[in-house]
């Protein structure tokens, strides 16, 4: 993963970056999730990632429970299959893609996400569980859970 733990952080986003924050990580997961890739050679060929880096990422994903290995057809090759934990990263991939479509890809949308059931466009929007609205980013505040305030302060004092 990143090679450095965020030991002073009391933050789920930081912990998530420990698992999926390195270059290639989300692209590997994207290819498994949306393009059905399961074999080492397919990931390597499609992404052009160095074999040693790909082997390390896949091994770490298996260790973290994002992928599991299964024998391939005929038992010749190992397949890397997303677990439920890995599949739950789908909103992250969609959110990053939407951001990239808007801010990093002036040529337009290279990929769209569609609902298999009806063909409708799938997008990700923040939603309020209280009123059902879609608040603007400026209307969303982060509140630290009181259980973690003391822990956060202890970790800061150790720095």
PDB file of C-alpha atoms in Angstrom:
ATOM      1  CA  UNK A   1       0.000   0.000   0.000  1.00  0.00           C
ATOM      2  CA  UNK A   2       1.374   3.475   0.566  1.00  0.00           C
ATOM      3  CA  UNK A   3       4.386   2.338   2.570  1.00  0.00           C
ATOM      4  CA  UNK A   4       3.538   4.715   5.386  1.00  0.00           C
ATOM      5  CA  UNK A   5       0.673   4.468   7.781  1.00  0.00           C
ATOM      6  CA  UNK A   6      -1.269   7.530   8.768  1.00  0.00           C
ATOM      7  CA  UNK A   7      -0.769   6.663  12.427  1.00  0.00           C
ATOM      8  CA  UNK A   8      -1.669  10.164  13.620  1.00  0.00           C
ATOM      9  CA  UNK A   9      -4.865  10.299  11.616  1.00  0.00           C
ATOM     10  CA  UNK A  10      -8.263   9.384  12.984  1.00  0.00           C
ATOM     11  CA  UNK A  11      -9.826   9.316   9.557  1.00  0.00           C
ATOM     12  CA  UNK A  12     -11.489   6.652   7.464  1.00  0.00           C
ATOM     13  CA  UNK A  13     -10.397   8.391   4.249  1.00  0.00           C
ATOM     14  CA  UNK A  14      -6.751   8.069   5.334  1.00  0.00           C
ATOM     15  CA  UNK A  15      -7.265   4.385   6.157  1.00  0.00           C
ATOM     16  CA  UNK A  16      -8.870   3.836   2.756  1.00  0.00           C
ATOM     17  CA  UNK A  17      -5.871   5.433   1.046  1.00  0.00           C
ATOM     18  CA  UNK A  18      -3.688   2.848   2.769  1.00  0.00           C
ATOM     19  CA  UNK A  19      -5.517   0.203   0.752  1.00  0.00           C
ATOM     20  CA  UNK A  20      -6.292   1.889  -2.592  1.00  0.00           C
ATOM     21  CA  UNK A  21      -4.287   5.120  -2.681  1.00  0.00           C
ATOM     22  CA  UNK A  22      -1.279   4.101  -4.742  1.00  0.00           C
ATOM     23  CA  UNK A  23      -0.928   4.660  -8.449  1.00  0.00           C
ATOM     24  CA  UNK A  24      -2.546   1.866 -10.442  1.00  0.00           C
ATOM     25  CA  UNK A  25      -4.671   0.638  -7.533  1.00  0.00           C
ATOM     26  CA  UNK A  26      -8.032   2.050  -8.562  1.00  0.00           C
ATOM     27  CA  UNK A  27      -7.347   1.319 -12.224  1.00  0.00           C
ATOM     28  CA  UNK A  28      -6.802  -2.354 -11.401  1.00  0.00           C
ATOM     29  CA  UNK A  29     -10.034  -2.379  -9.408  1.00  0.00           C
ATOM     30  CA  UNK A  30     -11.850  -0.483 -12.197  1.00  0.00           C
ATOM     31  CA  UNK A  31     -10.746  -3.048 -14.789  1.00  0.00           C
ATOM     32  CA  UNK A  32     -11.934  -5.926 -12.637  1.00  0.00           C
ATOM     33  CA  UNK A  33     -15.211  -4.214 -11.754  1.00  0.00           C
ATOM     34  CA  UNK A  34     -16.325  -2.839 -15.093  1.00  0.00           C
ATOM     35  CA  UNK A  35     -14.346  -4.783 -17.694  1.00  0.00           C
ATOM     36  CA  UNK A  36     -14.382  -8.222 -16.080  1.00  0.00           C
ATOM     37  CA  UNK A  37     -10.626  -8.650 -15.886  1.00  0.00           C
ATOM     38  CA  UNK A  38      -9.414 -11.396 -13.580  1.00  0.00           C
ATOM     39  CA  UNK A  39      -6.072 -12.515 -14.980  1.00  0.00           C
ATOM     40  CA  UNK A  40      -2.673 -11.002 -14.235  1.00  0.00           C
ATOM     41  CA  UNK A  41      -1.756 -10.919 -17.925  1.00  0.00           C
ATOM     42  CA  UNK A  42      -4.950  -9.048 -18.837  1.00  0.00           C
ATOM     43  CA  UNK A  43      -4.348  -6.361 -16.203  1.00  0.00           C
ATOM     44  CA  UNK A  44      -0.728  -6.038 -17.290  1.00  0.00           C
ATOM     45  CA  UNK A  45      -1.487  -5.875 -20.993  1.00  0.00           C
ATOM     46  CA  UNK A  46      -4.318  -3.356 -20.631  1.00  0.00           C
ATOM     47  CA  UNK A  47      -2.676  -1.026 -18.120  1.00  0.00           C
ATOM     48  CA  UNK A  48       0.974  -1.386 -19.109  1.00  0.00           C
ATOM     49  CA  UNK A  49       1.943  -1.530 -15.445  1.00  0.00           C
ATOM     50  CA  UNK A  50       5.274  -3.147 -14.563  1.00  0.00           C
ATOM     51  CA  UNK A  51       4.841  -6.788 -13.588  1.00  0.00           C
ATOM     52  CA  UNK A  52       6.547  -6.376 -10.198  1.00  0.00           C
ATOM     53  CA  UNK A  53       4.229  -3.489  -9.283  1.00  0.00           C
ATOM     54  CA  UNK A  54       1.127  -5.341 -10.474  1.00  0.00           C
ATOM     55  CA  UNK A  55       2.116  -8.465  -8.528  1.00  0.00           C
ATOM     56  CA  UNK A  56       2.605  -6.371  -5.387  1.00  0.00           C
ATOM     57  CA  UNK A  57      -0.729  -4.550  -5.765  1.00  0.00           C
ATOM     58  CA  UNK A  58      -2.678  -7.748  -6.387  1.00  0.00           C
ATOM     59  CA  UNK A  59      -1.004  -9.474  -3.457  1.00  0.00           C
ATOM     60  CA  UNK A  60      -1.832  -6.546  -1.174  1.00  0.00           C
ATOM     61  CA  UNK A  61      -5.422  -6.470  -2.425  1.00  0.00           C
ATOM     62  CA  UNK A  62      -5.791 -10.167  -1.627  1.00  0.00           C
ATOM     63  CA  UNK A  63      -4.284  -9.592   1.829  1.00  0.00           C
ATOM     64  CA  UNK A  64      -6.682  -6.667   2.424  1.00  0.00           C
ATOM     65  CA  UNK A  65      -9.682  -8.720   1.286  1.00  0.00           C
ATOM     66  CA  UNK A  66     -10.420  -6.581  -1.797  1.00  0.00           C
ATOM     67  CA  UNK A  67      -9.721  -9.495  -4.159  1.00  0.00           C
ATOM     68  CA  UNK A  68      -9.661 -13.227  -3.660  1.00  0.00           C
ATOM     69  CA  UNK A  69      -7.789 -15.727  -5.769  1.00  0.00           C
ATOM     70  CA  UNK A  70      -9.379 -18.642  -7.526  1.00  0.00           C
ATOM     71  CA  UNK A  71      -7.960 -21.256  -9.860  1.00  0.00           C
ATOM     72  CA  UNK A  72      -8.557 -20.299 -13.474  1.00  0.00           C
ATOM     73  CA  UNK A  73     -10.202 -22.465 -16.066  1.00  0.00           C
ATOM     74  CA  UNK A  74      -8.267 -25.713 -16.224  1.00  0.00           C
ATOM     75  CA  UNK A  75      -6.264 -24.630 -13.175  1.00  0.00           C
ATOM     76  CA  UNK A  76      -3.520 -23.107 -15.326  1.00  0.00           C
ATOM     77  CA  UNK A  77      -3.742 -19.534 -14.077  1.00  0.00           C
ATOM     78  CA  UNK A  78      -4.841 -17.863 -10.890  1.00  0.00           C
ATOM     79  CA  UNK A  79      -7.751 -15.463 -11.251  1.00  0.00           C
ATOM     80  CA  UNK A  80      -8.199 -12.359  -9.130  1.00  0.00           C
ATOM     81  CA  UNK A  81     -11.867 -11.848  -8.327  1.00  0.00           C
ATOM     82  CA  UNK A  82     -13.312  -8.849  -6.516  1.00  0.00           C
ATOM     83  CA  UNK A  83     -14.870  -9.598  -3.166  1.00  0.00           C
ATOM     84  CA  UNK A  84     -17.901  -7.774  -1.811  1.00  0.00           C
ATOM     85  CA  UNK A  85     -15.440  -5.452  -0.066  1.00  0.00           C
ATOM     86  CA  UNK A  86     -13.840  -4.698  -3.425  1.00  0.00           C
ATOM     87  CA  UNK A  87     -17.168  -4.265  -5.208  1.00  0.00           C
ATOM     88  CA  UNK A  88     -18.162  -1.693  -2.591  1.00  0.00           C
ATOM     89  CA  UNK A  89     -15.523   0.635  -4.100  1.00  0.00           C
ATOM     90  CA  UNK A  90     -17.805   1.178  -7.107  1.00  0.00           C
ATOM     91  CA  UNK A  91     -19.047   4.622  -5.932  1.00  0.00           C
ATOM     92  CA  UNK A  92     -15.419   5.740  -5.535  1.00  0.00           C
ATOM     93  CA  UNK A  93     -14.629   4.787  -9.135  1.00  0.00           C
ATOM     94  CA  UNK A  94     -17.793   6.494 -10.405  1.00  0.00           C
ATOM     95  CA  UNK A  95     -17.093   9.669  -8.394  1.00  0.00           C
ATOM     96  CA  UNK A  96     -13.492   9.909  -9.614  1.00  0.00           C
ATOM     97  CA  UNK A  97     -14.603   9.302 -13.191  1.00  0.00           C
ATOM     98  CA  UNK A  98     -17.270  12.018 -13.001  1.00  0.00           C
ATOM     99  CA  UNK A  99     -14.765  14.471 -11.529  1.00  0.00           C
ATOM    100  CA  UNK A 100     -12.267  13.585 -14.241  1.00  0.00           C
ATOM    101  CA  UNK A 101     -14.889  13.986 -16.971  1.00  0.00           C
ATOM    102  CA  UNK A 102     -15.600  17.492 -15.749  1.00  0.00           C
ATOM    103  CA  UNK A 103     -12.152  18.759 -14.768  1.00  0.00           C
ATOM    104  CA  UNK A 104      -9.455  16.609 -16.354  1.00  0.00           C
ATOM    105  CA  UNK A 105     -10.768  15.432 -19.723  1.00  0.00           C
ATOM    106  CA  UNK A 106     -11.558  18.256 -22.141  1.00  0.00           C
ATOM    107  CA  UNK A 107     -12.349  15.737 -24.917  1.00  0.00           C
ATOM    108  CA  UNK A 108     -15.469  14.544 -23.101  1.00  0.00           C
ATOM    109  CA  UNK A 109     -16.612  11.344 -21.434  1.00  0.00           C
ATOM    110  CA  UNK A 110     -14.682   8.284 -22.617  1.00  0.00           C
ATOM    111  CA  UNK A 111     -16.881   5.986 -20.515  1.00  0.00           C
ATOM    112  CA  UNK A 112     -20.401   6.273 -19.186  1.00  0.00           C
ATOM    113  CA  UNK A 113     -22.026   4.116 -16.557  1.00  0.00           C
ATOM    114  CA  UNK A 114     -25.410   2.601 -17.343  1.00  0.00           C
ATOM    115  CA  UNK A 115     -27.958   0.687 -15.311  1.00  0.00           C
ATOM    116  CA  UNK A 116     -28.026  -2.844 -16.759  1.00  0.00           C
ATOM    117  CA  UNK A 117     -31.747  -3.135 -15.980  1.00  0.00           C
ATOM    118  CA  UNK A 118     -33.042  -0.128 -17.911  1.00  0.00           C
ATOM    119  CA  UNK A 119     -30.081   1.462 -19.692  1.00  0.00           C
ATOM    120  CA  UNK A 120     -30.356   4.685 -17.699  1.00  0.00           C
ATOM    121  CA  UNK A 121     -27.299   6.790 -16.894  1.00  0.00           C
ATOM    122  CA  UNK A 122     -25.772   6.076 -13.482  1.00  0.00           C
ATOM    123  CA  UNK A 123     -24.222   8.998 -11.635  1.00  0.00           C
ATOM    124  CA  UNK A 124     -23.160   9.677  -8.108  1.00  0.00           C
ATOM    125  CA  UNK A 125     -24.650  12.479  -6.080  1.00  0.00           C
ATOM    126  CA  UNK A 126     -24.372  13.308  -2.417  1.00  0.00           C
ATOM    127  CA  UNK A 127     -27.725  12.855  -0.747  1.00  0.00           C
ATOM    128  CA  UNK A 128     -29.047  13.960   2.623  1.00  0.00           C
ATOM    129  CA  UNK A 129     -30.588  11.162   4.673  1.00  0.00           C
ATOM    130  CA  UNK A 130     -32.669  13.727   6.569  1.00  0.00           C
ATOM    131  CA  UNK A 131     -34.436  15.723   3.861  1.00  0.00           C
ATOM    132  CA  UNK A 132     -33.619  13.763   0.726  1.00  0.00           C
ATOM    133  CA  UNK A 133     -31.989  16.778  -0.903  1.00  0.00           C
ATOM    134  CA  UNK A 134     -28.696  16.943  -2.793  1.00  0.00           C
ATOM    135  CA  UNK A 135     -26.589  19.488  -0.898  1.00  0.00           C
ATOM    136  CA  UNK A 136     -23.906  21.524  -2.657  1.00  0.00           C
ATOM    137  CA  UNK A 137     -20.324  20.806  -1.530  1.00  0.00           C
ATOM    138  CA  UNK A 138     -20.300  24.112   0.351  1.00  0.00           C
ATOM    139  CA  UNK A 139     -23.336  22.937   2.344  1.00  0.00           C
ATOM    140  CA  UNK A 140     -21.684  19.779   3.688  1.00  0.00           C
ATOM    141  CA  UNK A 141     -19.776  19.919   6.977  1.00  0.00           C
ATOM    142  CA  UNK A 142     -17.578  17.245   8.565  1.00  0.00           C
ATOM    143  CA  UNK A 143     -18.221  16.617  12.236  1.00  0.00           C
ATOM    144  CA  UNK A 144     -15.744  14.575  14.250  1.00  0.00           C
ATOM    145  CA  UNK A 145     -17.477  11.938  16.336  1.00  0.00           C
ATOM    146  CA  UNK A 146     -17.007  12.777  20.014  1.00  0.00           C
ATOM    147  CA  UNK A 147     -15.527   9.304  20.629  1.00  0.00           C
ATOM    148  CA  UNK A 148     -12.567  10.207  18.457  1.00  0.00           C
ATOM    149  CA  UNK A 149     -11.798  13.732  19.641  1.00  0.00           C
ATOM    150  CA  UNK A 150      -9.663  12.550  22.579  1.00  0.00           C
ATOM    151  CA  UNK A 151      -7.940   9.906  20.450  1.00  0.00           C
ATOM    152  CA  UNK A 152      -7.172  12.496  17.798  1.00  0.00           C
ATOM    153  CA  UNK A 153      -5.657  14.834  20.390  1.00  0.00           C
ATOM    154  CA  UNK A 154      -3.523  12.031  21.879  1.00  0.00           C
ATOM    155  CA  UNK A 155      -2.115  11.215  18.469  1.00  0.00           C
ATOM    156  CA  UNK A 156      -1.332  14.842  17.719  1.00  0.00           C
ATOM    157  CA  UNK A 157       0.578  15.204  20.987  1.00  0.00           C
ATOM    158  CA  UNK A 158       2.802  12.240  20.039  1.00  0.00           C
ATOM    159  CA  UNK A 159       4.052  14.009  16.910  1.00  0.00           C
TER     160      UNK A 159
END
